[in-house]
Amino acid sequence: MRHLLQQAEIVLSAVMGGGPSTSAAAAAAAAAGAAAGRGGMHQQHGPYGGLGGGAAGDAILDPLQQQLLQLEQQQQQQLQEVMVQMQRTQQAERQKVEQKLIEARQQHIELQQQSSKIRSLLVSCEAGLAEVQRGIKELKKGETLIEQTTLTLEATLQRLVNSDGTGFDMGDLGIVDDKTYLDTKIMLGRQLQGVNGLLGKVAAGLEEAEAAATRLSLQGPSGRQVAEQLLQGCADIQLALRTQEEHLRDVVAALEAKQIACDKTMQELKTAIEAALAKYAEVLQQQVQQQQQQIMAAAEALLAAATADAERLKQQLDAEINKLVSGNVSTDLANEQLRVMQQAVAAWEAAVGHSVAAIDTLLDAAASAAASAAALPPPHVVDTSGLSQAVQQTHEVKKAIRKQRAELQQMLGVMSAQLREGQRQQQQQQMFQLQQQQQQQHQGLFSIQPIKQGPTSDPYSGYLLPSQVQQPQQPQQPQQHMPHQFMHPPQHLGRLLQHPTGFTQQQQYPAGFPQQQQHPAGFPQQQQQMQQRGSSHQPQQHPFTGGPTIDWGGVP
């Protein structure tokens, strides 16, 4: 019994004063005590008796059992509360861990974003440095171009100095006025401005990247690790930037020095060209005056010689035409004279052509000189008005020579046409004479004789032709032997004189050469006059000389 009380006290003390960790042990001890009490009671009373003792035991044990039940209920309730508290604690701890995980993930994402932004800035800085390198290369190309320009200017200046200004060429003006050097300077200035702008952008981007990397290093170990890599990249780019800046300063210094030298040479060349240009204009003025005199002298000499020879040829042609019209020359001799005159006119045309070609050479040189004078700048003016007048005079001379040639060709055409007309009339006259002779022979051959028949003669003997034809004798008339002359020119010759073939306008005869007059003399009328003997003849006006001519109606 005492043993049970001790166990109950232990349980009570455990329940009342113990924590959650001893509740299970107390419950186990209480259960063990209860089992032992029930066993003791069973051993003392036995299976058959001991009711009084059992009742006394129940009176003691019932409160204990109730207490045990209460303790068990309290223990279960405490266990439930402990379990709920533990679940709440675990859930709170899990939420804290999850929150920390979310925060860690968010921090990682932010680190990635910030590092990506910094890396983008570094990439932009590297691209800007590449552009800076290309810009510096372009500046060096401009430096080479300025060197070449300076060498060209120095060579031209040296040539002018050595020749004392006489070696000036119009192309030297193009060297001074060339806009290439000025355009190159403008281009280099723009390129240098662009390179400086790129350097400023690279420096600003690099500064921003360094500040962002520094802020990133404050965000924990991961931030420090990533920021360290980014800061190292910034340091590399910073070193490259400083190197490019130093290289750019060297290039710009050399470029400025060469540009100053080129400007100085350009100014010296302008001064030398100005002096040479004054001498050149003076020499060109003398050359223009000399060419003007040569052209005018050559044109006047050509006009005088060509006109004199043309007048002589026209007089000869006029004389030959008069001979043809008057009939004082034979056909063969007239043909020979026509050929001689054609050769003379051709020789005159060839000589005139050579002279005109020589004058054209002078005109070409004058045109070149005028072009050079026109290319001179306004302070240096060359007077070319006299040269223009000489050129105009040359055109007038050529026009007069073309007129002389047209008149000579026209007179050759008149002579040729007159000769052909004379030959045609001569052939017609010869045919008419041949017809007259054949008619006379025909009348004598077929004259009828009376037939005398004898008693013993052949009846057909009267029809036999005589062995020799007796031609009747005609009374002889005195024949007047006249020299052969050509007939008057036909009507188409007058049209030829008025509108010669090969010319677009009517040519005028020179002084002393009368115009062709039309007359109605034609072949049918001449043939009728030749058939009528003894007809009266009226004098006609000569188409070229103006004197009367005799129109012979026939030939005896």
Coordinates of C-alpha atoms in Angstrom, one line a residue:
M1 CA 0.0 0.0 0.0
R2 CA 2.7 2.3 0.9
H3 CA 4.4 1.3 -2.3
L4 CA 1.3 2.4 -4.2
L5 CA 1.2 5.7 -2.5
Q6 CA 4.7 6.4 -3.3
Q7 CA 4.1 5.6 -6.9
A8 CA 1.0 7.9 -6.9
E9 CA 3.0 10.7 -5.4
I10 CA 5.7 10.2 -8.0
V11 CA 3.0 10.4 -10.6
L12 CA 1.4 13.4 -9.1
S13 CA 4.7 15.1 -8.6
A14 CA 5.5 14.3 -12.2
V15 CA 2.2 15.6 -13.4
M16 CA 2.2 18.7 -11.2
G17 CA 5.8 19.6 -11.5
G18 CA 7.1 17.7 -14.6
G19 CA 7.5 19.0 -18.1
P20 CA 6.4 17.6 -21.4
S21 CA 9.4 15.5 -21.5
T22 CA 8.5 13.5 -18.2
S23 CA 4.8 13.1 -18.9
A24 CA 5.3 9.8 -20.7
A25 CA 7.4 8.4 -17.9
A26 CA 4.9 9.4 -15.3
A27 CA 2.1 7.8 -17.2
A28 CA 4.1 4.7 -17.5
A29 CA 4.9 4.7 -13.8
A30 CA 1.2 5.2 -12.9
A31 CA 0.2 2.4 -15.1
A32 CA 2.8 0.1 -13.5
G33 CA 1.7 1.0 -10.0
A34 CA -1.9 0.3 -10.8
A35 CA -1.0 -3.1 -12.2
A36 CA 1.0 -3.9 -9.1
G37 CA -1.8 -2.9 -6.7
R38 CA -4.3 -5.1 -8.5
G39 CA -1.9 -8.0 -8.4
G40 CA -1.2 -7.6 -4.6
M41 CA -4.9 -7.5 -3.9
H42 CA -5.4 -10.6 -5.8
Q43 CA -2.6 -12.4 -3.9
Q44 CA -3.8 -11.3 -0.4
H45 CA -7.6 -12.0 -0.7
G46 CA -7.5 -14.9 -3.0
P47 CA -10.1 -15.9 -5.4
Y48 CA -12.8 -16.4 -2.7
G49 CA -12.8 -13.9 0.0
G50 CA -11.4 -10.7 1.3
L51 CA -14.4 -8.6 0.5
G52 CA -13.8 -6.4 3.5
G53 CA -10.3 -5.9 2.5
G54 CA -11.3 -5.3 -1.1
A55 CA -13.7 -2.6 -0.1
A56 CA -11.1 -0.9 2.0
G57 CA -8.8 -1.0 -0.9
D58 CA -11.4 0.4 -3.3
A59 CA -12.0 3.3 -0.9
I60 CA -8.4 4.2 -1.1
L61 CA -7.9 3.4 -4.8
D62 CA -10.9 5.1 -6.3
P63 CA -9.6 8.6 -5.7
L64 CA -6.3 7.6 -7.0
Q65 CA -7.8 6.0 -10.1
Q66 CA -9.8 9.1 -10.7
Q67 CA -6.7 11.2 -10.2
L68 CA -5.0 8.9 -12.6
L69 CA -7.8 9.3 -15.1
Q70 CA -7.6 13.0 -14.7
L71 CA -3.9 12.9 -15.0
E72 CA -4.2 10.8 -18.2
Q73 CA -6.7 13.2 -19.6
Q74 CA -4.5 16.1 -18.7
Q75 CA -1.6 14.3 -20.1
Q76 CA -3.4 13.6 -23.4
Q77 CA -4.6 17.2 -23.5
Q78 CA -1.1 18.4 -22.8
L79 CA 0.2 16.1 -25.4
Q80 CA -2.3 17.4 -27.9
E81 CA -1.3 21.0 -27.0
V82 CA 2.4 20.1 -27.3
M83 CA 1.8 18.5 -30.7
V84 CA -0.1 21.5 -31.9
Q85 CA 2.6 23.8 -30.6
M86 CA 5.3 21.7 -32.2
Q87 CA 3.4 21.8 -35.5
R88 CA 3.0 25.5 -35.3
T89 CA 6.7 25.9 -34.5
Q90 CA 7.7 23.7 -37.4
Q91 CA 5.4 25.5 -39.7
A92 CA 6.8 28.9 -38.6
E93 CA 10.3 27.6 -39.1
R94 CA 9.4 26.2 -42.5
Q95 CA 7.9 29.5 -43.5
K96 CA 11.0 31.3 -42.3
V97 CA 13.2 29.0 -44.4
E98 CA 11.0 29.3 -47.4
Q99 CA 11.0 33.1 -47.0
K100 CA 14.8 33.1 -46.8
L101 CA 14.9 30.9 -49.9
I102 CA 12.7 33.3 -51.8
E103 CA 14.8 36.2 -50.6
A104 CA 17.9 34.3 -51.7
R105 CA 16.4 33.6 -55.1
Q106 CA 15.3 37.2 -55.5
Q107 CA 18.8 38.4 -54.5
H108 CA 20.3 36.0 -57.0
I109 CA 18.0 37.4 -59.7
E110 CA 18.9 40.9 -58.8
L111 CA 22.6 40.0 -58.8
Q112 CA 22.2 38.6 -62.3
Q113 CA 20.3 41.6 -63.5
Q114 CA 22.8 44.0 -62.1
S115 CA 25.8 42.0 -63.3
S116 CA 24.2 41.8 -66.8
K117 CA 23.7 45.5 -66.9
I118 CA 27.3 46.1 -65.8
R119 CA 28.5 43.6 -68.5
S120 CA 26.4 45.4 -71.1
L121 CA 28.1 48.7 -70.1
L122 CA 31.5 47.0 -70.4
V123 CA 30.6 45.6 -73.9
S124 CA 29.5 49.1 -75.0
C125 CA 32.8 50.5 -73.7
E126 CA 34.8 47.9 -75.6
A127 CA 32.8 48.7 -78.8
G128 CA 33.4 52.4 -78.3
L129 CA 37.1 51.7 -78.0
A130 CA 37.0 49.8 -81.3
E131 CA 35.3 52.8 -82.9
V132 CA 38.0 55.1 -81.4
Q133 CA 40.7 52.9 -83.0
R134 CA 39.1 53.1 -86.4
G135 CA 38.7 56.9 -86.0
I136 CA 42.4 57.2 -85.2
K137 CA 43.3 55.2 -88.3
E138 CA 41.2 57.5 -90.4
L139 CA 43.0 60.5 -88.9
K140 CA 46.3 58.9 -89.8
K141 CA 45.0 58.5 -93.4
G142 CA 44.2 62.2 -93.4
E143 CA 47.7 62.8 -92.2
T144 CA 49.1 60.9 -95.2
L145 CA 46.9 62.9 -97.6
I146 CA 48.2 66.2 -96.1
E147 CA 51.7 65.0 -96.5
Q148 CA 51.1 64.3 -100.2
T149 CA 49.4 67.6 -100.7
T150 CA 52.4 69.4 -99.1
L151 CA 54.8 67.5 -101.4
T152 CA 52.8 68.6 -104.5
L153 CA 52.7 72.2 -103.4
E154 CA 56.4 72.2 -102.7
A155 CA 57.2 70.7 -106.1
T156 CA 55.1 73.3 -107.9
L157 CA 56.6 76.1 -105.8
Q158 CA 60.1 74.9 -106.5
R159 CA 59.3 74.8 -110.3
L160 CA 58.0 78.3 -110.3
V161 CA 61.0 79.6 -108.3
N162 CA 63.5 77.9 -110.5
S163 CA 61.8 79.2 -113.7
D164 CA 61.4 82.7 -112.4
G165 CA 57.7 82.6 -113.1
T166 CA 58.0 81.6 -116.8
G167 CA 57.1 78.0 -116.0
F168 CA 53.6 78.9 -115.0
D169 CA 50.9 76.6 -116.3
M170 CA 47.1 77.1 -116.1
G171 CA 46.9 73.8 -114.2
D172 CA 48.7 75.5 -111.3
L173 CA 45.6 77.6 -110.7
G174 CA 43.7 74.3 -110.2
I175 CA 46.2 73.2 -107.5
V176 CA 45.7 76.4 -105.5
D177 CA 41.9 76.5 -106.0
D178 CA 41.5 72.8 -105.4
K179 CA 39.0 72.2 -102.7
T180 CA 40.4 68.7 -101.8
Y181 CA 42.8 70.1 -99.1
L182 CA 40.1 72.2 -97.6
D183 CA 37.6 69.3 -97.7
T184 CA 40.3 67.1 -96.1
K185 CA 40.7 69.5 -93.2
I186 CA 37.0 69.7 -92.6
M187 CA 36.7 65.9 -92.7
L188 CA 39.6 65.5 -90.2
G189 CA 38.0 68.0 -87.9
R190 CA 34.7 66.1 -88.0
Q191 CA 36.5 62.8 -87.4
L192 CA 38.4 64.2 -84.5
Q193 CA 35.2 65.6 -83.0
G194 CA 33.6 62.2 -83.4
V195 CA 36.6 60.4 -81.8
N196 CA 36.5 62.7 -78.8
G197 CA 32.8 62.1 -78.4
L198 CA 33.4 58.4 -78.4
L199 CA 36.1 58.7 -75.8
G200 CA 33.7 60.7 -73.6
K201 CA 31.0 58.0 -74.0
V202 CA 33.4 55.3 -73.1
A203 CA 34.6 57.1 -70.0
A204 CA 31.1 57.8 -68.8
G205 CA 30.0 54.2 -69.4
L206 CA 33.1 52.9 -67.6
E207 CA 32.4 55.2 -64.6
E208 CA 28.8 54.0 -64.4
A209 CA 30.0 50.3 -64.6
E210 CA 32.5 50.8 -61.8
A211 CA 29.9 52.4 -59.5
A212 CA 27.4 49.6 -60.2
A213 CA 30.0 47.0 -59.5
T214 CA 30.9 48.7 -56.3
R215 CA 27.3 48.6 -55.1
L216 CA 27.0 45.0 -56.2
S217 CA 29.9 44.1 -53.9
L218 CA 27.9 45.2 -50.9
Q219 CA 25.2 42.5 -51.5
G220 CA 26.8 39.5 -49.7
P221 CA 29.4 37.0 -50.7
S222 CA 27.8 36.3 -54.0
G223 CA 27.7 40.0 -54.8
R224 CA 31.3 40.5 -53.8
Q225 CA 32.4 37.6 -56.0
V226 CA 30.5 38.8 -59.1
A227 CA 31.5 42.4 -58.4
E228 CA 35.2 41.4 -58.2
Q229 CA 35.1 40.0 -61.7
L230 CA 33.3 43.0 -63.1
L231 CA 35.7 45.5 -61.5
Q232 CA 38.6 43.6 -63.0
G233 CA 37.0 44.1 -66.5
C234 CA 36.5 47.8 -65.7
A235 CA 40.2 48.1 -64.9
D236 CA 41.2 46.4 -68.2
I237 CA 39.0 48.7 -70.2
Q238 CA 40.2 51.8 -68.2
L239 CA 43.8 50.9 -69.2
A240 CA 42.9 50.5 -72.9
L241 CA 41.0 53.8 -72.7
R242 CA 44.1 55.6 -71.4
T243 CA 46.3 54.0 -74.1
Q244 CA 43.9 55.2 -76.9
E245 CA 43.8 58.7 -75.5
E246 CA 47.6 59.0 -75.4
H247 CA 47.7 57.6 -79.0
L248 CA 45.1 60.1 -80.1
R249 CA 47.0 63.0 -78.6
D250 CA 50.2 61.9 -80.5
V251 CA 48.3 61.6 -83.8
V252 CA 46.6 65.0 -83.4
A253 CA 49.9 66.7 -82.6
A254 CA 51.5 65.3 -85.7
L255 CA 48.4 66.2 -87.8
E256 CA 48.5 69.7 -86.6
A257 CA 52.2 70.1 -87.3
K258 CA 51.8 68.8 -90.9
Q259 CA 48.7 70.9 -91.4
I260 CA 50.6 74.1 -90.3
A261 CA 53.4 73.2 -92.7
C262 CA 51.0 72.6 -95.6
D263 CA 49.2 75.9 -94.9
K264 CA 52.5 77.7 -95.0
T265 CA 53.5 76.1 -98.3
M266 CA 50.1 76.9 -99.7
Q267 CA 50.4 80.6 -98.9
E268 CA 53.9 80.7 -100.4
L269 CA 52.6 79.0 -103.6
K270 CA 49.8 81.5 -103.9
T271 CA 52.2 84.4 -103.7
A272 CA 54.4 82.8 -106.4
I273 CA 51.5 82.0 -108.6
E274 CA 50.2 85.5 -108.4
A275 CA 53.5 86.9 -109.6
A276 CA 53.8 84.2 -112.3
L277 CA 50.2 84.9 -113.4
A278 CA 51.0 88.6 -114.0
K279 CA 53.9 87.6 -116.3
Y280 CA 51.8 85.0 -118.0
A281 CA 49.0 87.5 -118.7
E282 CA 51.5 89.9 -120.2
V283 CA 53.1 87.3 -122.5
L284 CA 49.6 86.0 -123.5
Q285 CA 48.5 89.6 -124.4
Q286 CA 51.5 89.9 -126.7
Q287 CA 50.8 86.5 -128.2
V288 CA 47.2 87.4 -128.9
Q289 CA 48.2 90.6 -130.6
Q290 CA 50.8 88.7 -132.7
Q291 CA 48.2 86.1 -133.7
Q292 CA 45.8 88.9 -134.6
Q293 CA 48.3 90.5 -137.0
Q294 CA 49.3 87.1 -138.5
I295 CA 45.7 86.2 -139.2
M296 CA 44.7 89.5 -140.7
A297 CA 47.8 89.6 -142.9
A298 CA 47.3 86.0 -144.1
A299 CA 43.6 86.7 -144.8
E300 CA 44.3 89.9 -146.7
A301 CA 47.0 88.2 -148.7
L302 CA 44.9 85.2 -149.5
L303 CA 41.9 87.4 -150.5
A304 CA 44.1 89.5 -152.8
A305 CA 45.9 86.6 -154.5
A306 CA 42.8 84.5 -154.8
T307 CA 40.7 87.4 -156.3
A308 CA 43.5 88.3 -158.8
D309 CA 43.9 84.7 -160.0
A310 CA 40.1 84.2 -160.1
E311 CA 39.6 87.4 -162.2
R312 CA 42.3 86.3 -164.6
L313 CA 40.7 82.9 -165.0
K314 CA 37.3 84.5 -165.5
Q315 CA 38.7 86.7 -168.2
Q316 CA 40.2 83.7 -170.0
L317 CA 36.9 81.8 -169.6
D318 CA 35.0 84.8 -171.0
A319 CA 37.3 84.9 -174.0
E320 CA 36.9 81.2 -174.7
I321 CA 33.1 81.5 -174.4
N322 CA 33.1 84.4 -176.9
K323 CA 35.2 82.3 -179.3
L324 CA 32.7 79.5 -179.0
V325 CA 29.8 81.8 -179.6
S326 CA 31.4 83.5 -182.6
G327 CA 32.5 80.2 -184.1
N328 CA 36.2 81.3 -184.4
V329 CA 37.5 78.1 -182.9
S330 CA 37.2 74.4 -183.9
T331 CA 35.6 71.8 -181.8
D332 CA 38.8 69.9 -181.0
L333 CA 40.6 73.1 -180.0
A334 CA 37.6 74.1 -177.9
N335 CA 37.7 70.8 -176.1
E336 CA 41.4 71.2 -175.4
Q337 CA 40.8 74.7 -174.1
L338 CA 38.0 73.5 -171.8
R339 CA 40.3 70.8 -170.4
V340 CA 43.0 73.4 -169.8
M341 CA 40.7 75.8 -168.1
Q342 CA 39.3 73.0 -165.9
Q343 CA 42.8 72.1 -164.8
A344 CA 43.6 75.8 -164.1
V345 CA 40.5 76.2 -162.0
A346 CA 41.3 73.0 -160.1
A347 CA 44.9 74.2 -159.4
W348 CA 43.5 77.5 -158.2
E349 CA 41.1 75.7 -155.8
A350 CA 44.0 73.5 -154.5
A351 CA 46.2 76.5 -153.8
V352 CA 43.4 78.3 -152.1
G353 CA 42.6 75.2 -150.1
H354 CA 46.2 75.0 -148.8
S355 CA 46.2 78.7 -147.9
V356 CA 42.8 78.3 -146.1
A357 CA 44.2 75.3 -144.2
A358 CA 47.2 77.4 -143.0
I359 CA 44.8 80.1 -141.8
D360 CA 42.7 77.5 -140.0
T361 CA 45.9 76.4 -138.1
L362 CA 46.3 80.0 -137.0
L363 CA 42.7 80.2 -136.0
D364 CA 43.1 77.0 -133.9
A365 CA 46.0 78.6 -132.1
A366 CA 44.0 81.8 -131.6
A367 CA 41.1 79.8 -130.1
S368 CA 43.5 78.1 -127.7
A369 CA 45.0 81.5 -126.7
A370 CA 41.5 82.9 -126.2
A371 CA 40.5 80.0 -124.0
S372 CA 43.6 80.5 -121.9
A373 CA 42.8 84.2 -121.6
A374 CA 39.2 83.4 -120.5
A375 CA 40.5 81.1 -117.8
L376 CA 42.5 83.9 -116.1
P377 CA 41.2 85.2 -112.8
P378 CA 39.5 88.7 -112.9
P379 CA 42.6 90.7 -111.7
H380 CA 44.4 89.6 -114.9
V381 CA 42.5 90.4 -118.0
V382 CA 43.7 89.9 -121.6
D383 CA 42.0 91.9 -124.4
T384 CA 40.9 89.5 -127.2
S385 CA 38.5 91.8 -129.0
G386 CA 41.0 92.4 -131.8
L387 CA 41.5 88.7 -132.2
S388 CA 37.8 88.2 -132.5
Q389 CA 37.7 90.9 -135.3
A390 CA 40.5 89.1 -137.1
V391 CA 38.6 85.8 -136.9
Q392 CA 35.4 87.5 -138.2
Q393 CA 37.4 89.0 -141.1
T394 CA 38.8 85.6 -141.9
H395 CA 35.2 84.2 -142.2
E396 CA 34.4 87.0 -144.6
V397 CA 37.5 86.2 -146.7
K398 CA 36.4 82.5 -146.8
K399 CA 32.9 83.6 -147.9
A400 CA 34.3 85.8 -150.7
I401 CA 36.6 82.9 -151.9
R402 CA 33.6 80.5 -152.0
K403 CA 31.8 83.1 -154.1
Q404 CA 34.7 83.3 -156.5
R405 CA 34.8 79.5 -156.8
A406 CA 31.1 79.4 -157.5
E407 CA 31.5 81.9 -160.3
L408 CA 34.4 80.0 -161.9
Q409 CA 32.5 76.7 -161.7
Q410 CA 29.5 78.5 -163.3
M411 CA 31.5 79.8 -166.2
L412 CA 33.1 76.4 -166.7
G413 CA 29.6 75.0 -166.9
V414 CA 28.6 77.7 -169.4
M415 CA 31.6 76.9 -171.6
S416 CA 30.9 73.2 -171.5
A417 CA 27.3 73.6 -172.3
Q418 CA 28.1 76.0 -175.2
L419 CA 30.6 73.5 -176.6
R420 CA 28.1 70.7 -176.4
E421 CA 25.4 72.8 -178.2
G422 CA 27.9 73.8 -180.9
Q423 CA 28.8 70.1 -181.5
R424 CA 25.1 69.2 -181.7
Q425 CA 24.4 71.9 -184.2
Q426 CA 27.4 71.0 -186.3
Q427 CA 26.2 67.3 -186.4
Q428 CA 22.8 68.5 -187.5
Q429 CA 24.2 70.7 -190.3
Q430 CA 26.4 67.8 -191.5
M431 CA 23.4 65.5 -191.6
F432 CA 21.4 68.1 -193.5
Q433 CA 24.2 68.4 -196.2
L434 CA 24.4 64.6 -196.5
Q435 CA 20.6 64.4 -197.0
Q436 CA 20.8 67.1 -199.8
Q437 CA 23.6 65.2 -201.6
Q438 CA 21.7 61.9 -201.4
Q439 CA 18.6 63.6 -202.8
Q440 CA 20.5 65.1 -205.8
Q441 CA 22.0 61.7 -206.5
H442 CA 18.6 60.0 -206.3
Q443 CA 17.1 62.5 -208.8
G444 CA 19.9 61.9 -211.4
L445 CA 19.9 58.1 -211.1
F446 CA 16.1 57.6 -211.7
S447 CA 15.4 60.2 -214.5
I448 CA 13.1 58.7 -217.4
Q449 CA 14.6 58.6 -221.0
P450 CA 12.5 57.9 -224.2
I451 CA 12.9 54.4 -225.6
K452 CA 13.9 54.2 -229.3
Q453 CA 13.1 50.8 -230.9
G454 CA 14.4 49.7 -234.2
P455 CA 12.8 47.1 -236.4
T456 CA 15.3 44.5 -235.4
S457 CA 16.0 45.6 -231.9
D458 CA 15.1 43.7 -228.7
P459 CA 11.7 44.8 -227.5
Y460 CA 13.0 44.8 -223.9
S461 CA 16.2 46.7 -224.7
G462 CA 14.7 49.9 -223.7
Y463 CA 14.3 48.8 -220.2
L464 CA 17.9 48.0 -219.7
L465 CA 19.9 50.4 -217.5
P466 CA 22.8 52.2 -219.2
S467 CA 26.3 50.9 -218.4
Q468 CA 27.3 54.3 -217.0
V469 CA 24.8 56.7 -215.5
Q470 CA 25.0 60.2 -216.9
Q471 CA 24.4 62.7 -214.2
P472 CA 22.7 65.9 -215.3
Q473 CA 24.8 69.0 -215.2
Q474 CA 23.4 71.7 -213.1
P475 CA 24.4 75.3 -213.4
Q476 CA 27.2 76.0 -211.0
Q477 CA 26.6 78.7 -208.6
P478 CA 29.3 80.5 -206.9
Q479 CA 30.0 79.1 -203.5
Q480 CA 31.1 81.3 -200.7
H481 CA 33.4 79.5 -198.3
M482 CA 32.6 80.8 -194.8
P483 CA 34.4 79.7 -191.7
H484 CA 32.6 77.3 -189.5
Q485 CA 30.6 78.9 -186.8
F486 CA 28.5 77.5 -184.0
M487 CA 24.8 78.2 -183.8
H488 CA 23.3 80.4 -181.1
P489 CA 23.0 78.8 -177.7
P490 CA 19.6 77.2 -177.1
Q491 CA 17.0 78.1 -174.6
H492 CA 18.3 75.6 -171.9
L493 CA 21.7 77.3 -171.9
G494 CA 20.0 80.5 -170.8
R495 CA 18.3 78.6 -168.0
L496 CA 21.8 77.1 -167.0
L497 CA 23.2 80.6 -166.8
Q498 CA 20.3 81.7 -164.6
H499 CA 20.3 78.5 -162.3
P500 CA 23.6 76.6 -162.6
T501 CA 23.6 73.0 -161.4
G502 CA 25.2 72.5 -158.0
F503 CA 24.5 75.9 -156.4
T504 CA 21.6 76.7 -154.2
Q505 CA 21.3 80.4 -155.2
Q506 CA 21.8 82.3 -158.5
Q507 CA 25.4 83.4 -158.9
Q508 CA 26.2 86.9 -160.3
Y509 CA 28.6 87.3 -163.2
P510 CA 31.5 89.6 -162.6
A511 CA 31.8 93.0 -164.1
G512 CA 32.2 92.9 -167.9
F513 CA 30.5 89.6 -168.3
P514 CA 26.9 90.2 -169.7
Q515 CA 24.0 88.0 -168.8
Q516 CA 22.6 85.4 -171.2
Q517 CA 19.6 86.5 -173.2
Q518 CA 17.0 84.1 -174.4
H519 CA 16.1 83.9 -178.1
P520 CA 13.7 81.7 -179.9
A521 CA 16.3 80.2 -182.2
G522 CA 15.9 76.4 -182.2
F523 CA 16.6 73.4 -184.4
P524 CA 13.3 73.2 -186.3
Q525 CA 13.4 76.9 -187.2
Q526 CA 17.0 76.6 -188.2
Q527 CA 16.2 73.6 -190.4
Q528 CA 13.4 75.5 -192.1
Q529 CA 15.7 78.5 -192.7
M530 CA 18.4 76.2 -194.2
Q531 CA 15.8 74.7 -196.6
Q532 CA 14.9 78.2 -197.8
R533 CA 17.7 79.7 -199.8
G534 CA 18.1 83.4 -200.2
S535 CA 16.1 84.3 -197.1
S536 CA 16.9 87.6 -195.4
H537 CA 18.8 87.5 -192.1
Q538 CA 18.5 89.9 -189.3
P539 CA 21.4 90.5 -186.9
Q540 CA 20.9 89.2 -183.4
Q541 CA 22.3 90.3 -180.1
H542 CA 25.3 88.3 -178.9
P543 CA 24.5 86.6 -175.6
F544 CA 27.9 87.3 -174.0
T545 CA 29.6 90.1 -175.8
G546 CA 26.6 92.2 -176.6
G547 CA 27.4 92.6 -180.3
P548 CA 25.3 91.5 -183.3
T549 CA 25.9 88.1 -184.9
I550 CA 24.8 86.6 -188.2
D551 CA 22.5 83.6 -188.2
W552 CA 23.5 81.6 -191.3
G553 CA 20.3 79.9 -192.6
G554 CA 22.0 77.2 -194.6
V555 CA 25.1 76.0 -196.3
P556 CA 25.4 76.0 -200.2

